[in-house]
PDB file of C-alpha atoms in Angstrom:
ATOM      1  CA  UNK J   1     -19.969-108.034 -60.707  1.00  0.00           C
ATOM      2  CA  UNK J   2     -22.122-110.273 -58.682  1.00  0.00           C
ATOM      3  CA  UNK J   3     -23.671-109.805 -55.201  1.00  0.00           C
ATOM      4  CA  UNK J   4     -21.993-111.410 -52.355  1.00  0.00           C
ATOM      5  CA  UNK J   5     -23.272-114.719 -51.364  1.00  0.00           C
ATOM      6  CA  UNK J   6     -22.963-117.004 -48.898  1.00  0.00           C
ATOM      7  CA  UNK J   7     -24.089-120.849 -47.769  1.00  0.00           C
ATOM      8  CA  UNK J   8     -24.507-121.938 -44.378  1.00  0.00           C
ATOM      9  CA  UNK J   9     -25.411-125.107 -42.678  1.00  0.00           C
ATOM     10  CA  UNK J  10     -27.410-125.314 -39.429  1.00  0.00           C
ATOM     11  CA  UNK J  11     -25.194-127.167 -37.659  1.00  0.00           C
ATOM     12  CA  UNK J  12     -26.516-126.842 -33.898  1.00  0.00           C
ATOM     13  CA  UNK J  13     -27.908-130.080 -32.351  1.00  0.00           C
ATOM     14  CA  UNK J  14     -31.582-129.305 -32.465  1.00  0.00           C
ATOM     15  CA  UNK J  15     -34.289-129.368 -35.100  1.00  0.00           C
ATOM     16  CA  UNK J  16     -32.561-127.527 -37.607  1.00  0.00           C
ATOM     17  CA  UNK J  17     -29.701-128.756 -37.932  1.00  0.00           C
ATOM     18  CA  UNK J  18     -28.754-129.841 -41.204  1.00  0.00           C
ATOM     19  CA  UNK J  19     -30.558-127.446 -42.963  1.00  0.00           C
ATOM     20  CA  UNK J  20     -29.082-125.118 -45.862  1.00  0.00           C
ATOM     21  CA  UNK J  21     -29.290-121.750 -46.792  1.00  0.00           C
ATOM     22  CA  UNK J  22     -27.734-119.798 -49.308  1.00  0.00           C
ATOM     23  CA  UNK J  23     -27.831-115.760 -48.646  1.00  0.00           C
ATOM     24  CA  UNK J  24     -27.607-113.052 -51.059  1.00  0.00           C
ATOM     25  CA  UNK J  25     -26.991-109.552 -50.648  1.00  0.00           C
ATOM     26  CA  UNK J  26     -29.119-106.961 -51.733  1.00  0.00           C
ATOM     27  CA  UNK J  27     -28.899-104.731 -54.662  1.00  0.00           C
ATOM     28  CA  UNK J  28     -27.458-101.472 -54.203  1.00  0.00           C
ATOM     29  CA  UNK J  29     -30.326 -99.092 -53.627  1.00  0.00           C
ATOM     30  CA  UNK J  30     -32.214-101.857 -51.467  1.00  0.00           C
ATOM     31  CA  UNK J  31     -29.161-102.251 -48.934  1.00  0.00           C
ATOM     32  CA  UNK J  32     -28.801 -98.078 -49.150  1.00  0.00           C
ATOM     33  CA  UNK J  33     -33.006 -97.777 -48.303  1.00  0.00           C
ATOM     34  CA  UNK J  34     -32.738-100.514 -45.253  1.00  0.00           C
ATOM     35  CA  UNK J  35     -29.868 -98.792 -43.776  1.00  0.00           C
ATOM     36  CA  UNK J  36     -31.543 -95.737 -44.114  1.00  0.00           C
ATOM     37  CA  UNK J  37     -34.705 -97.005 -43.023  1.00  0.00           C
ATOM     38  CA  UNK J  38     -32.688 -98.853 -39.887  1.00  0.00           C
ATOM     39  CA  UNK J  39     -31.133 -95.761 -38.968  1.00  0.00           C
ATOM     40  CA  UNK J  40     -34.063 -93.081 -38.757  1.00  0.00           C
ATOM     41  CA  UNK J  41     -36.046 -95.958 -37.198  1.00  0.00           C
ATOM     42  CA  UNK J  42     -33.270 -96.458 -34.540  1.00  0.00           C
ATOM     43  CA  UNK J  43     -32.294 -92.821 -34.009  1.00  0.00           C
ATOM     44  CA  UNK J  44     -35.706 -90.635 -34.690  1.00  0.00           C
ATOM     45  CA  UNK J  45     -35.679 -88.427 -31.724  1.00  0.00           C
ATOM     46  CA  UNK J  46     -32.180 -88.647 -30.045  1.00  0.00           C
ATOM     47  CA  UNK J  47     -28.602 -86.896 -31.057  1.00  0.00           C
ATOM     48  CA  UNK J  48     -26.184 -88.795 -33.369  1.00  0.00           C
ATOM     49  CA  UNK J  49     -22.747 -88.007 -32.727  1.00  0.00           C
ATOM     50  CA  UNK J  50     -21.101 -88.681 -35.692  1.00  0.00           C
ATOM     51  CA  UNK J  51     -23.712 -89.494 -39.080  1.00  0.00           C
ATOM     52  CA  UNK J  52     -21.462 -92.149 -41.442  1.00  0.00           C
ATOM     53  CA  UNK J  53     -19.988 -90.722 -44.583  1.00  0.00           C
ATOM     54  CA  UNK J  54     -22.464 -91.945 -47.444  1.00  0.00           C
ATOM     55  CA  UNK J  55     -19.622 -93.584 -49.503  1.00  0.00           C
ATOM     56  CA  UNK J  56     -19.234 -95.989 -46.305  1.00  0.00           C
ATOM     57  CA  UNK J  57     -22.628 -97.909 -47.169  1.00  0.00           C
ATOM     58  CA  UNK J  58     -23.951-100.040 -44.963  1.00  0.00           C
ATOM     59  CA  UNK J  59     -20.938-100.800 -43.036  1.00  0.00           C
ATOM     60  CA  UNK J  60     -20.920 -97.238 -41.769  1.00  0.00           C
ATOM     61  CA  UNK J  61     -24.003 -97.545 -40.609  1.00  0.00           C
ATOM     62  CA  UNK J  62     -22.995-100.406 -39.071  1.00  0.00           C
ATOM     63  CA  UNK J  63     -19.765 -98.351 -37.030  1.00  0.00           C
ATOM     64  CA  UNK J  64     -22.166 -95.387 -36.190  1.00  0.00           C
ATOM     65  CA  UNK J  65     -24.229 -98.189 -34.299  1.00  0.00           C
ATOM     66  CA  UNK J  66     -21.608 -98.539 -31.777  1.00  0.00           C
ATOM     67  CA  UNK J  67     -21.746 -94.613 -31.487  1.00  0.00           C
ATOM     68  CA  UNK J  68     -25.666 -94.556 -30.143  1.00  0.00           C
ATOM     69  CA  UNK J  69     -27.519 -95.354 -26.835  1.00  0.00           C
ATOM     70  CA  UNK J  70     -30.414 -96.971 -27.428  1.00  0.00           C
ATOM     71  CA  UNK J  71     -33.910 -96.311 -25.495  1.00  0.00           C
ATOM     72  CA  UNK J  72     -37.611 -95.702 -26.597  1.00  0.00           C
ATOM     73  CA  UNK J  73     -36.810 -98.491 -29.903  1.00  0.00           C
ATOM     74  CA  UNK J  74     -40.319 -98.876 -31.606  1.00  0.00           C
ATOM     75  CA  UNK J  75     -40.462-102.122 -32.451  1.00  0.00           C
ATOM     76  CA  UNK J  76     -43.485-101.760 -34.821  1.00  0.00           C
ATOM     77  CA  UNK J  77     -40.662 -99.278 -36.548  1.00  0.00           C
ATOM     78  CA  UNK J  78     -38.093-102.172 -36.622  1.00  0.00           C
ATOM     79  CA  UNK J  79     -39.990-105.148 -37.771  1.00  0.00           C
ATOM     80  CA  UNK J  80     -40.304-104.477 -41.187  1.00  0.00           C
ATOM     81  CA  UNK J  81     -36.479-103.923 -41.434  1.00  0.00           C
ATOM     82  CA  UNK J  82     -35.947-107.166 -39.104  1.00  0.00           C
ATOM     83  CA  UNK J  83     -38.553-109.010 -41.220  1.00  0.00           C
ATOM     84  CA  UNK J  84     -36.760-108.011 -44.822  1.00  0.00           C
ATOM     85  CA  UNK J  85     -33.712-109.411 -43.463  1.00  0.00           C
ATOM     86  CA  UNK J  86     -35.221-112.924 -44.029  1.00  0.00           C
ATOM     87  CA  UNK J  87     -35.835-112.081 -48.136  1.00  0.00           C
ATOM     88  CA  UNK J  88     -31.933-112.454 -48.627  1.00  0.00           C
ATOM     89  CA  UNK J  89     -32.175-116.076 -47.398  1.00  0.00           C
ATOM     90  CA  UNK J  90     -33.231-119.208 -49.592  1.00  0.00           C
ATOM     91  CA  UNK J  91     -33.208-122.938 -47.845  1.00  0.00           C
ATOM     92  CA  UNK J  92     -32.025-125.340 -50.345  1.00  0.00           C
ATOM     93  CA  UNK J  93     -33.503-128.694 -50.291  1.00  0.00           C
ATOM     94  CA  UNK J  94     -31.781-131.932 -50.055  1.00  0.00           C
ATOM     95  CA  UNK J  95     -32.596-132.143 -54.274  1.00  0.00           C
ATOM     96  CA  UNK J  96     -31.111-128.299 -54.562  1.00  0.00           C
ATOM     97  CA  UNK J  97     -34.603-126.412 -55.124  1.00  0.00           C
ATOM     98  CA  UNK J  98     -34.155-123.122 -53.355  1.00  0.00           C
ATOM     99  CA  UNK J  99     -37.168-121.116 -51.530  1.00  0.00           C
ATOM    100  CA  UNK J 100     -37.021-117.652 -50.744  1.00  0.00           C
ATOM    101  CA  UNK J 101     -37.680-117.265 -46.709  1.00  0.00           C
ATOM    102  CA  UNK J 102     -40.660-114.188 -46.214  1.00  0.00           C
ATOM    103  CA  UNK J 103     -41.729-113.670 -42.551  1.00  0.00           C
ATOM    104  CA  UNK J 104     -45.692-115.151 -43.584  1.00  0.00           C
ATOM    105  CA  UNK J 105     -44.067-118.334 -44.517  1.00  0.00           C
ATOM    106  CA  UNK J 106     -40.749-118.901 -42.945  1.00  0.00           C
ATOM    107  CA  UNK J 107     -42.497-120.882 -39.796  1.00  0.00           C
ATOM    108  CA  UNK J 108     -42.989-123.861 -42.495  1.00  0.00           C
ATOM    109  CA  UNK J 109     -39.050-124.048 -42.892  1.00  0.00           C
ATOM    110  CA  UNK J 110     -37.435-123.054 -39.947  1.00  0.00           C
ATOM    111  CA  UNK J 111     -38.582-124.481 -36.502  1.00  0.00           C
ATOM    112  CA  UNK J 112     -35.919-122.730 -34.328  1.00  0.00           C
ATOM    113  CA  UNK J 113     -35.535-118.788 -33.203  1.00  0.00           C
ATOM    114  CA  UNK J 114     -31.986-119.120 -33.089  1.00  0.00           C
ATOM    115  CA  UNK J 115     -31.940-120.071 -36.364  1.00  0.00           C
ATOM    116  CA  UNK J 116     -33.979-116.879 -37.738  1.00  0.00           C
ATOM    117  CA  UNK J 117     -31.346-115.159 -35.126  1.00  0.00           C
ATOM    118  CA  UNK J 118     -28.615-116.745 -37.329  1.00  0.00           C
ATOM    119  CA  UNK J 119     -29.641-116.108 -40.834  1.00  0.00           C
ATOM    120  CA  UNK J 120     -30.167-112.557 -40.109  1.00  0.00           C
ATOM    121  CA  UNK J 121     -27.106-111.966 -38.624  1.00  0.00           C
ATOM    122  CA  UNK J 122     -25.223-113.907 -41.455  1.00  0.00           C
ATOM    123  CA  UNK J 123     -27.297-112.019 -43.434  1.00  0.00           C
ATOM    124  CA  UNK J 124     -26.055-108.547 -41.726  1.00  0.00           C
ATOM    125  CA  UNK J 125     -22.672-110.094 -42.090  1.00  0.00           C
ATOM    126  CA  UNK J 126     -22.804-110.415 -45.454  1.00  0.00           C
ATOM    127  CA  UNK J 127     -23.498-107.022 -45.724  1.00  0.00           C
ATOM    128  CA  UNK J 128     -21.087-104.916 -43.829  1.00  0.00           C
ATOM    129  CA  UNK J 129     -18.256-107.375 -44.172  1.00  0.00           C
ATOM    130  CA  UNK J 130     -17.926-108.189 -40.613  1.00  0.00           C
ATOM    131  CA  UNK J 131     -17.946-112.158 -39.191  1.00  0.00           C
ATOM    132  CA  UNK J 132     -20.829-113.273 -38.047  1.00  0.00           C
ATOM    133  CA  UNK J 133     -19.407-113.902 -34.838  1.00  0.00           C
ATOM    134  CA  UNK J 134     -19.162-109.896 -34.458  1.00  0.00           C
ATOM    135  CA  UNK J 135     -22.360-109.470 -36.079  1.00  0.00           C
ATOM    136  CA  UNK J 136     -23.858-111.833 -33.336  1.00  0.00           C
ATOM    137  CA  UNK J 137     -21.970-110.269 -30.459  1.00  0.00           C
ATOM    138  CA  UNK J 138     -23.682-106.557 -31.992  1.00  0.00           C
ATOM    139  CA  UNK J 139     -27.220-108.511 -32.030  1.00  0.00           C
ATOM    140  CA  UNK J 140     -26.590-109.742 -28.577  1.00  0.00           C
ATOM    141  CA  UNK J 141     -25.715-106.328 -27.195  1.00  0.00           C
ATOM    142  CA  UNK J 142     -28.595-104.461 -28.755  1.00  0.00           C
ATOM    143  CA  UNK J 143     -30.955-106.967 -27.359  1.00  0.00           C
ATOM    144  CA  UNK J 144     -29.836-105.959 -23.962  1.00  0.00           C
ATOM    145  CA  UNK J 145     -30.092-102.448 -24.485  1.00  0.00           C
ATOM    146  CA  UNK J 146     -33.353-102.468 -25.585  1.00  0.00           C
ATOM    147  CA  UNK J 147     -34.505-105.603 -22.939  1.00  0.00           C
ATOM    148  CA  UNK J 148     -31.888-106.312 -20.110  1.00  0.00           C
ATOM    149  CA  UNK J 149     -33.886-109.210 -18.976  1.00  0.00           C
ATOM    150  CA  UNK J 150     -33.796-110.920 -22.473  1.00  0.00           C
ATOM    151  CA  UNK J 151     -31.482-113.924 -22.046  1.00  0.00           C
ATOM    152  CA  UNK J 152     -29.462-114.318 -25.736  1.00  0.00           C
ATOM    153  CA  UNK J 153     -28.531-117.935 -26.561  1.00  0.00           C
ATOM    154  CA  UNK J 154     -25.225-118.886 -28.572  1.00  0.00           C
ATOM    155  CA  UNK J 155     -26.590-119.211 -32.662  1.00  0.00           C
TER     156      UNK J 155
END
C-alpha cells in the first residue's frame, strides 16, 4: 500500500498564493520516532494522565495532546521535530518538477510564515487523519499555551 498523500494550493491573497505542494506521509518507523520524539520532548518532566495505546500511532498521540498542560516547552527540544515536518512537503513547479522543502532551504520557496504554518499542519493532518482545520485550531491553541501574547493568523 502506498503512503497517504496529499496536494494543496496556496490559495490566500498574498505572495504565495498559487503555489503547490504535494505532502507525503512518512514511513512507518519515521512517523512512530517523531511522535515519540514529540512526546518526551513535550512531556519530559510533568505527569501524563493517560499514555496512548501503541497500536493508536500517531493519532493517539495526537488525543493524549488534548490530555496535557503545557509549560517549561524547550523549544531547542521542539525544533528539530517542527523542522522535519517540512521534509514531507515538495512544491511542484508550474512544469511539475517537485523539490523537497528542508528548513536550510525552504526560505528560497516559501516567502510567507503562514504558509510554513499551513504545510505543517496539513502535514500533521495527513498524519493523524484529522482536517486541517482541527489540526490548525490544535496549532493555534498550543501556541497560546506556550506564548499567550502570540497573535495566530487564519492559514
Amino acid at each position: 500500500m502506498a503512503r497517504k498523500t496529499t496536494e494543496i494550493v496556496i490559495d490566500s491573497d498574498n505572495r504565495d498564493r498559487g503555489k503547490r505542494f504535494l505532502l507525503t506521509e512518512m514511513g512507518a518507523s519515521k512517523a512512530e520516532g517523531w511522535a515519540a520524539r514529540a512526546l518526551c520532548a513535550l512531556v519530559g518532566g510533568i505527569d501524563v494522565p493517560n499514555l496512548p495505546d501503541p497500536a493508536t500511532g500517531m493519532a493517539g498521540f495526537a488525543q493524549v495532546m488534548g490530555d496535557i498542560k503545557f509549560s517549561g516547552l524547550d523549544w531547542e527540544k521542539l525544533l528539530p521535530l517542527y523542522d522535519e515536518l517540512l521534509g514531507c512537503a515538495e512544491i511542484v513547479t508550474e512544469g511539475g518538477a517537485k523539490m523537497r522543502l528542508r528548513a536550510e532551504t525552504v526560505d528560497s520557496y516559501v516567502e510567507e510564515p503562514t504558509t510554513l504554518m499551513r504545510l505543517r499542519m496539513e502535514v500533521l493532518a495527513l498524519h493523524v487523519g484529522f482536517s486541517a482545520d482541527a489540526a490548525r485550531s490544535g496549532l493555534s491553541s498550543l501556541l497560546q499555551m506556550v506564548s499567550p501574547n502570540i497573535k495566530t493568523a487564519r492559514v
